Coordinates of C-alpha atoms in Angstrom, one line a residue:
X463 CA 0.0 0.0 0.0
X464 CA 1.4 3.4 -0.9
X465 CA 1.7 6.3 1.6
X466 CA -1.1 8.2 -0.1
X467 CA -3.5 5.2 0.0
X468 CA -2.6 4.6 3.7
X469 CA -3.4 8.3 4.4
X470 CA -6.7 8.0 2.7
X471 CA -7.7 5.0 4.7
X472 CA -6.7 6.9 7.9
X473 CA -8.8 9.8 6.7
X474 CA -11.8 7.6 6.2
X475 CA -11.3 6.0 9.6
X476 CA -10.9 9.3 11.2
X477 CA -14.1 10.6 9.6
X478 CA -15.9 7.6 10.9
X479 CA -14.5 7.6 14.4
X480 CA -16.9 8.9 17.1
X481 CA -15.8 11.3 19.7
X482 CA -16.6 12.1 23.3
X483 CA -19.7 10.4 24.7
X484 CA -20.3 9.0 21.2
X485 CA -17.8 6.2 22.0
X486 CA -20.6 4.2 23.7
X487 CA -21.5 1.4 21.3
X488 CA -25.3 1.2 21.0
X489 CA -27.8 -0.3 18.7
X490 CA -29.9 2.5 17.3
X491 CA -32.5 2.9 14.6
X492 CA -30.7 5.9 12.9
X493 CA -28.2 3.5 11.5
X494 CA -30.8 2.0 9.1
X495 CA -32.1 4.0 6.2
X496 CA -35.7 3.5 5.2
X497 CA -34.8 2.3 1.8
X498 CA -32.4 -0.7 1.4
X499 CA -30.1 -0.9 -1.6
X500 CA -31.1 -3.4 -4.3
X501 CA -28.1 -2.4 -6.6
X502 CA -26.7 -5.2 -8.7
X503 CA -23.3 -4.7 -10.5
X504 CA -23.5 -5.0 -14.3
X505 CA -22.0 -7.9 -16.1
X506 CA -18.2 -7.6 -16.1
X507 CA -16.3 -9.7 -18.6
X508 CA -12.5 -9.4 -18.2
X509 CA -10.8 -6.6 -20.1
X510 CA -7.2 -5.5 -20.6
X511 CA -6.5 -1.9 -21.5
X512 CA -3.0 -1.4 -22.9
X513 CA -0.6 1.5 -23.5
X514 CA -2.5 4.3 -21.7
X515 CA -1.3 7.1 -19.5
X516 CA -2.7 5.9 -16.2
X517 CA -3.4 8.2 -13.2
X518 CA -4.2 5.7 -10.4
X519 CA -5.9 8.2 -8.1
X520 CA -3.3 7.6 -5.4
X521 CA -0.8 10.1 -6.7
X522 CA 0.8 7.6 -9.2
X523 CA 1.2 7.9 -12.9
X524 CA 2.2 5.2 -15.4
X525 CA 3.1 6.2 -18.9
X526 CA 2.3 3.4 -21.5
X527 CA 0.6 1.5 -18.7
X528 CA -1.7 -1.5 -18.8
X529 CA -4.7 -2.3 -16.5
X530 CA -6.4 -5.7 -16.2
X531 CA -10.0 -5.7 -15.0
X532 CA -11.5 -9.1 -13.9
X533 CA -14.5 -10.1 -11.8
X534 CA -15.5 -6.4 -11.3
X535 CA -12.2 -5.5 -9.8
X536 CA -8.7 -4.3 -10.8
X537 CA -6.8 -7.5 -11.3
X538 CA -3.4 -6.0 -12.2
X539 CA -1.8 -2.7 -13.2
X540 CA 1.6 -2.0 -14.6
X541 CA 3.6 -2.1 -17.9
X542 CA 3.5 -5.0 -20.5
X543 CA 1.1 -7.1 -18.5
X544 CA 0.9 -10.7 -19.7
X545 CA -2.4 -12.0 -21.2
X546 CA -2.1 -15.8 -21.2
X547 CA -5.9 -16.2 -21.1
X548 CA -6.6 -14.2 -24.2
X549 CA -8.7 -11.5 -22.4
X550 CA -10.2 -8.9 -24.7
X551 CA -7.7 -6.1 -25.2
X552 CA -8.2 -2.4 -26.0
X553 CA -5.3 -0.4 -27.5
X554 CA -5.3 2.8 -25.6
X555 CA -2.1 4.3 -26.9
X556 CA -2.4 8.1 -26.7
X557 CA -5.3 7.9 -24.3
X558 CA -5.6 8.2 -20.5
X559 CA -7.1 6.1 -17.8
X560 CA -8.4 7.3 -14.4
X561 CA -10.6 6.0 -11.7
X562 CA -14.3 6.9 -12.1
X563 CA -15.2 10.5 -11.0
X564 CA -17.1 10.9 -7.7
X565 CA -19.3 13.9 -7.2
X566 CA -19.9 14.5 -3.5
X567 CA -22.4 17.3 -4.0
X568 CA -25.2 16.7 -6.5
X569 CA -28.9 17.5 -6.7
X570 CA -29.6 15.2 -9.7
X571 CA -32.9 13.5 -9.4
X572 CA -34.4 16.0 -7.0
X573 CA -33.8 19.2 -9.0
X574 CA -34.9 17.6 -12.3
X575 CA -34.2 19.2 -15.7
X576 CA -36.0 20.4 -17.7
X577 CA -37.5 22.5 -14.8
X578 CA -41.1 23.3 -15.2
X579 CA -41.9 24.6 -11.7
X580 CA -39.0 24.5 -9.3
X581 CA -40.9 24.5 -6.1
X582 CA -43.6 22.1 -7.0
X583 CA -43.8 19.7 -9.9
X584 CA -40.0 19.4 -10.6
X585 CA -38.4 20.1 -7.3
X586 CA -38.1 17.8 -4.4
X587 CA -34.7 19.2 -3.1
X588 CA -35.7 20.2 0.4
X589 CA -38.4 21.1 2.9
X590 CA -39.1 24.7 3.8
X591 CA -38.8 24.2 7.6
X592 CA -35.7 25.1 9.6
X593 CA -35.3 21.5 10.9
X594 CA -35.9 18.8 8.3
X595 CA -33.6 16.3 10.0
X596 CA -36.1 13.6 9.7
X597 CA -36.1 13.6 5.9
X598 CA -34.2 11.3 3.5
X599 CA -33.5 12.8 0.1
X600 CA -33.7 9.3 -1.5
X601 CA -37.5 9.5 -0.9
X602 CA -37.7 12.1 -3.7
X603 CA -35.0 11.1 -6.2
X604 CA -36.4 10.6 -9.7
X605 CA -34.2 8.0 -11.6
X606 CA -35.4 9.4 -14.9
X607 CA -33.6 12.7 -14.5
X608 CA -31.4 13.0 -17.7
X609 CA -28.7 14.5 -15.6
X610 CA -27.7 11.0 -14.5
X611 CA -27.0 9.9 -18.0
X612 CA -25.1 13.1 -18.8
X613 CA -22.9 12.6 -15.7
X614 CA -22.2 9.0 -16.7
X615 CA -21.3 10.0 -20.2
X616 CA -18.7 12.3 -18.8
X617 CA -16.9 9.9 -16.5
X618 CA -19.0 10.2 -13.3
X619 CA -19.4 6.7 -11.7
X620 CA -20.8 7.7 -8.3
X621 CA -22.7 10.7 -6.8
X622 CA -23.8 11.8 -3.4
X623 CA -27.2 13.5 -3.7
X624 CA -27.8 16.1 -1.0
X625 CA -30.9 17.9 0.0
X626 CA -31.1 21.6 -0.5
X627 CA -29.6 24.3 1.7
X628 CA -32.6 26.2 2.9
X629 CA -33.1 24.4 6.2
X630 CA -30.5 24.5 9.0
X631 CA -30.9 20.8 9.2
X632 CA -31.7 19.7 5.7
X633 CA -31.7 15.9 6.1
X634 CA -30.0 12.7 4.9
X635 CA -28.0 12.3 1.7
X636 CA -27.9 9.3 -0.7
X637 CA -25.0 7.8 -2.6
X638 CA -26.0 6.4 -5.9
X639 CA -24.7 5.1 -9.2
X640 CA -25.8 7.1 -12.3
X641 CA -27.1 4.0 -14.0
X642 CA -30.5 3.5 -15.7
X643 CA -33.0 2.3 -13.1
X644 CA -36.7 2.4 -12.3
X645 CA -36.2 2.7 -8.6
X646 CA -33.8 4.6 -6.4
X647 CA -33.0 1.4 -4.4
X648 CA -31.5 -0.1 -7.6
X649 CA -29.1 2.9 -7.8
X650 CA -28.0 3.1 -4.1
X651 CA -24.4 2.2 -3.3
X652 CA -24.4 -0.5 -0.6
X653 CA -22.0 0.1 2.3
X654 CA -21.6 3.9 1.8
X655 CA -21.4 6.0 4.9
X656 CA -24.6 7.6 6.1
X657 CA -24.5 11.4 5.2
X658 CA -26.4 14.4 6.5
X659 CA -26.7 18.0 5.2
X660 CA -26.6 21.1 7.3
X661 CA -26.5 24.8 6.3
X662 CA -25.2 28.0 7.6
X663 CA -25.2 31.7 6.5
X664 CA -27.4 33.3 3.9
X665 CA -29.6 30.4 2.8
X666 CA -31.2 29.4 6.1
X667 CA -31.5 33.1 7.0
X668 CA -33.3 33.8 3.8
X669 CA -35.6 30.8 4.2
X670 CA -36.4 31.8 7.7
X671 CA -37.3 35.3 6.6
X672 CA -39.5 34.0 3.8
X673 CA -41.4 31.4 5.8
X674 CA -41.5 33.2 9.1
X675 CA -40.6 29.8 10.7
X676 CA -36.9 29.9 11.2
X677 CA -33.9 32.0 12.1
X678 CA -33.3 35.2 10.2
X679 CA -29.7 36.0 11.3
X680 CA -26.4 34.2 11.8
X681 CA -26.8 34.3 15.6
X682 CA -30.2 32.8 15.1
X683 CA -28.8 29.9 13.0
X684 CA -26.2 29.1 15.6
X685 CA -28.7 29.2 18.4
X686 CA -31.1 26.9 16.6
X687 CA -28.2 24.5 15.8
X688 CA -27.0 24.4 19.4
X689 CA -30.5 23.9 20.9
X690 CA -31.2 21.0 18.5
X691 CA -28.0 19.3 19.5
X692 CA -28.7 19.8 23.1
X693 CA -32.1 18.1 22.6
X694 CA -30.4 15.3 20.6
X695 CA -27.8 14.8 23.4
X696 CA -30.6 14.2 25.9
X697 CA -32.3 11.8 23.5
X698 CA -29.0 9.9 23.0
X699 CA -28.4 9.7 26.8
X700 CA -31.8 8.0 27.1
X701 CA -30.9 5.6 24.4
X702 CA -27.6 4.8 26.1
X703 CA -29.4 4.2 29.4
X704 CA -31.8 1.9 27.6
X705 CA -29.0 -0.1 26.0
X706 CA -27.4 -0.5 29.5
X707 CA -30.7 -1.7 30.9
X708 CA -31.2 1.4 33.0
X709 CA -34.6 2.5 31.7
X710 CA -37.1 2.3 28.8
X711 CA -36.4 3.2 25.2
X712 CA -37.4 6.7 24.3
X713 CA -40.4 7.4 22.1
X714 CA -39.1 7.6 18.5
X715 CA -38.5 11.2 17.4
X716 CA -37.0 11.2 13.8
X717 CA -35.6 14.6 14.0
X718 CA -33.7 14.1 17.3
X719 CA -32.9 10.6 16.2
X720 CA -31.0 11.8 13.2
X721 CA -29.0 14.3 15.2
X722 CA -28.3 11.6 17.9
X723 CA -26.8 9.5 15.1
X724 CA -24.4 12.4 14.4
X725 CA -23.5 12.6 18.0
X726 CA -23.0 8.9 18.1
X727 CA -20.5 9.1 15.2
X728 CA -22.7 7.0 12.9
X729 CA -23.6 9.8 10.4
X730 CA -21.2 12.1 8.6
X731 CA -22.0 15.8 8.4
X732 CA -21.7 17.9 5.2
X733 CA -22.3 21.6 5.7
X734 CA -23.3 24.2 3.1
X735 CA -21.0 27.1 4.2
X736 CA -19.1 29.8 2.4
X737 CA -17.5 32.3 4.8
X738 CA -14.5 31.5 6.9
X739 CA -16.1 32.9 10.0
X740 CA -19.2 30.8 9.5
X741 CA -17.1 27.7 9.1
X742 CA -15.2 28.5 12.3
X743 CA -18.6 28.9 14.1
X744 CA -19.8 25.5 12.9
X745 CA -16.5 23.9 13.9
X746 CA -16.9 25.4 17.4
X747 CA -20.3 23.8 17.7
X748 CA -18.9 20.5 16.6
X749 CA -16.2 20.8 19.2
X750 CA -18.8 21.7 21.9
X751 CA -20.9 18.6 21.2
X752 CA -18.1 16.2 20.3
X753 CA -18.7 15.3 16.7
X754 CA -16.8 15.9 13.5
X755 CA -17.6 18.0 10.4
X756 CA -16.8 15.7 7.4
X757 CA -16.8 18.5 4.8
X758 CA -17.8 22.1 4.2
X759 CA -19.4 22.4 0.8
X760 CA -18.8 25.5 -1.4
X761 CA -16.3 26.8 1.2
X762 CA -15.3 29.7 -0.9
X763 CA -13.2 31.2 1.9
X764 CA -11.7 27.9 3.0
X765 CA -8.3 29.1 1.9
X766 CA -8.3 31.6 4.7
X767 CA -8.6 28.9 7.4
X768 CA -6.6 26.0 5.9
X769 CA -4.7 25.3 9.1
X770 CA -8.0 25.2 11.1
X771 CA -9.6 22.9 8.7
X772 CA -6.5 20.6 8.6
X773 CA -6.5 20.4 12.4
X774 CA -10.1 19.4 12.4
X775 CA -9.6 16.9 9.6
X776 CA -12.4 18.6 7.8
X777 CA -12.5 18.6 4.0
X778 CA -13.5 21.4 1.6
X779 CA -15.7 20.6 -1.4
X780 CA -15.2 23.5 -3.8
X781 CA -15.8 24.8 -7.3
X782 CA -13.2 25.8 -9.8
X783 CA -14.2 29.4 -10.3
X784 CA -17.7 30.1 -9.2
X785 CA -17.6 33.6 -7.7
X786 CA -19.7 36.7 -6.9
X787 CA -23.2 35.3 -7.4
X788 CA -24.1 36.4 -3.9
X789 CA -22.6 38.3 -1.0
X790 CA -21.1 35.2 0.7
X791 CA -19.0 34.4 -2.4
X792 CA -17.5 37.8 -2.9
X793 CA -14.2 36.9 -1.3
X794 CA -13.8 33.6 -3.2
X795 CA -10.6 32.9 -5.2
X796 CA -10.0 30.6 -8.1
X797 CA -6.9 29.1 -6.5
X798 CA -8.9 27.9 -3.4
X799 CA -8.3 24.2 -4.0
X800 CA -4.5 24.5 -4.7
X801 CA -4.0 26.7 -1.7
X802 CA -5.8 24.1 0.5
X803 CA -3.8 21.3 -1.1
X804 CA -0.5 23.0 -0.6
X805 CA -1.4 23.6 3.1
X806 CA -2.1 19.8 3.5
X807 CA -5.8 20.3 4.0
X808 CA -8.3 18.0 2.4
X809 CA -10.0 19.3 -0.7
X810 CA -12.3 17.8 -3.4
X811 CA -14.2 19.3 -6.4
X812 CA -17.9 19.2 -6.4
X813 CA -20.7 20.3 -8.8
X814 CA -23.9 21.4 -7.1
X815 CA -25.4 21.6 -10.7
X816 CA -26.0 19.1 -13.5
X817 CA -23.9 21.4 -15.8
X818 CA -20.6 21.3 -13.9
X819 CA -21.5 17.8 -12.8
X820 CA -20.7 16.8 -16.3
X821 CA -17.3 18.5 -16.1
X822 CA -15.7 18.0 -12.8
X823 CA -12.4 17.1 -14.4
X824 CA -12.5 20.6 -16.0
X825 CA -13.5 22.2 -12.7
X826 CA -10.3 20.6 -11.3
X827 CA -8.3 21.8 -14.3
X828 CA -9.5 25.4 -13.9
X829 CA -8.6 25.4 -10.2
X830 CA -5.1 24.0 -10.9
X831 CA -4.5 26.6 -13.6
X832 CA -5.3 29.3 -11.1
X833 CA -2.9 27.6 -8.7
X834 CA -0.1 27.7 -11.3
X835 CA -0.7 31.4 -11.9
X836 CA -0.3 31.8 -8.1
X837 CA 2.9 29.7 -8.1
X838 CA 1.4 26.4 -6.9
X839 CA 2.0 23.5 -9.3
X840 CA -0.4 20.6 -8.9
X841 CA 0.5 17.8 -11.3
X842 CA -2.2 15.7 -12.9
X843 CA -1.5 12.7 -10.8
X844 CA -2.2 14.7 -7.7
X845 CA -5.0 16.7 -9.1
X846 CA -7.0 13.6 -10.0
X847 CA -7.3 12.8 -6.3
X848 CA -9.7 15.8 -6.0
X849 CA -12.3 13.9 -7.9
X850 CA -11.5 10.2 -7.1
X851 CA -9.8 8.9 -4.0
X852 CA -10.4 11.7 -1.6
X853 CA -14.2 11.9 -2.3
X854 CA -14.2 8.1 -1.9
X855 CA -12.8 8.6 1.5
X856 CA -15.5 11.1 2.4
X857 CA -18.1 8.6 1.5
X858 CA -16.5 5.9 3.6
X859 CA -15.4 3.9 0.5
X860 CA -11.7 4.6 0.5
X861 CA -10.8 0.9 0.4
X862 CA -13.3 0.1 -2.4
X863 CA -13.2 2.7 -5.1
X864 CA -11.4 5.9 -6.2
X865 CA -8.0 4.2 -6.6
X866 CA -6.7 1.9 -9.4
X867 CA -4.9 -0.8 -7.5
X868 CA -5.3 -4.6 -7.4
X869 CA -8.5 -5.5 -5.4
X870 CA -10.2 -2.2 -5.8
X871 CA -13.6 -2.0 -7.6
X872 CA -13.2 -1.5 -11.3
X873 CA -14.7 2.0 -11.6
X874 CA -12.6 3.1 -14.6
X875 CA -12.7 5.8 -17.3
X876 CA -10.8 5.6 -20.6
X877 CA -10.4 9.2 -21.9
X878 CA -9.7 10.2 -25.5
X879 CA -6.8 12.3 -24.2
X880 CA -5.7 14.2 -21.1
X881 CA -8.8 14.3 -18.9
X882 CA -7.9 17.9 -17.8
X883 CA -8.2 19.1 -21.4
X884 CA -11.5 20.6 -22.5
X885 CA -11.1 18.7 -25.8
X886 CA -11.0 15.2 -24.2
X887 CA -14.0 13.0 -23.8
X888 CA -14.8 9.8 -21.9
X889 CA -14.6 7.1 -24.5
X890 CA -15.4 4.2 -22.1
X891 CA -16.9 4.3 -18.6
X892 CA -16.9 1.2 -16.5
X893 CA -18.7 0.6 -13.2
X894 CA -17.7 -2.4 -11.2
X895 CA -15.9 -3.6 -14.3
X896 CA -19.0 -3.5 -16.5
X897 CA -19.3 -1.2 -19.4
X898 CA -21.8 1.5 -18.4
X899 CA -21.1 3.9 -21.3
X900 CA -19.3 3.4 -24.6
X901 CA -19.0 6.4 -26.8
X902 CA -18.8 4.2 -29.9
X903 CA -22.3 2.9 -29.0
X904 CA -23.8 5.7 -27.0
X905 CA -27.5 5.0 -27.4
X906 CA -28.1 1.4 -26.2
X907 CA -30.0 2.2 -23.0
X908 CA -33.7 3.1 -22.9
X909 CA -34.5 6.8 -23.2
X910 CA -35.8 8.7 -20.2
X911 CA -39.4 10.1 -20.5
X912 CA -37.8 13.5 -20.0
X913 CA -35.9 13.0 -23.2
X914 CA -38.9 12.3 -25.4
X915 CA -39.0 14.7 -28.3
X916 CA -35.5 15.9 -27.9
X917 CA -33.0 15.8 -30.7
X918 CA -30.3 13.2 -30.2
X919 CA -27.1 14.7 -28.9
X920 CA -28.7 17.9 -27.9
X921 CA -27.3 19.4 -24.7
X922 CA -29.5 20.0 -21.6

């Protein structure tokens, strides 16, 4: 195992480790989502890709490299691999191979395009209450959203779908494969860590002002957050007493139950947050109640507090160059990701939209270009980690996907050229070793109802 792979596994373990009173092992209902996964990997005949430039997602690069895929996993990787069994070969000279791209912040399926009426017919992204901790976004995901197929065609093999950012406590996330399916259960990734969305700053303030049912200021958001965790701590204490035989089980309360799962270390927290001072406030709350923030999303001022984020082992999920679309983003910089990377802080690219969700490799390229202009050189073999192995660690899957090494799941993309070039395309996308998209045969899957009447190849 390489040093980088070991570090990713440690990161994943650290993110999963409970703190404080959460060390008490308990059986609790918050560990079980209401919808079980029925995902089945696609058929995966063995395949040998030869002569490619391989970025393994672990910081390694092999020029003129080969990769053997067998039984849904990476069988071998290197140069001039033997093929005594006559496995099908693909000549990839001049092309590049990477792990599949992982998008840790998507609203695909709940913010369906084409939009007809965002808040009603088409949108199921979030509740309008300040505390929607009892909701699971998977309950509203529409598998027919064309954004899934567009993401897949551009090298995305896994997405975390998050609820929206209006509520302070927005609810549970879902980790899915962007594969054709009629039910969400058939898309859900088994074994992914449970995730939860929170929000700070302008969004919950604005929703509170609009609905008259929530906080309307930053102090109000913090107060609501602390009180909810105080209530959840009391709920968790009753559960701990019950498990030790010291009293009855508490009456089920799905809102407090979700937050108790966070305090117990069973649920990972993802926070919509832009400003450095807001992120520091949320970290202080996490310290007060003994849990960890897995990642701040958007995090446009994360570069200002890189040492603080590193000390808390909190990742930043950022864009390449989104800037200035609201007051919270005015101090964003394009070199945010490279600055964080240079400081040794965790960073990943994310989309938040079906548009950039098709181009996360280019989001990374734009950020890296800004870094070079600022004197920070991030080579491709390190840059690829922002969209592969590090997001895999955030989702609790560091030992399964995101890295091309023997034994890892065969989520693989064969690119027509350098994946960080706007001119390159995903020629072949494999999920668990099965061909999920082949640019040479792009229209073999059934068409979504949302696509009816569209011209083939037309962009969303």
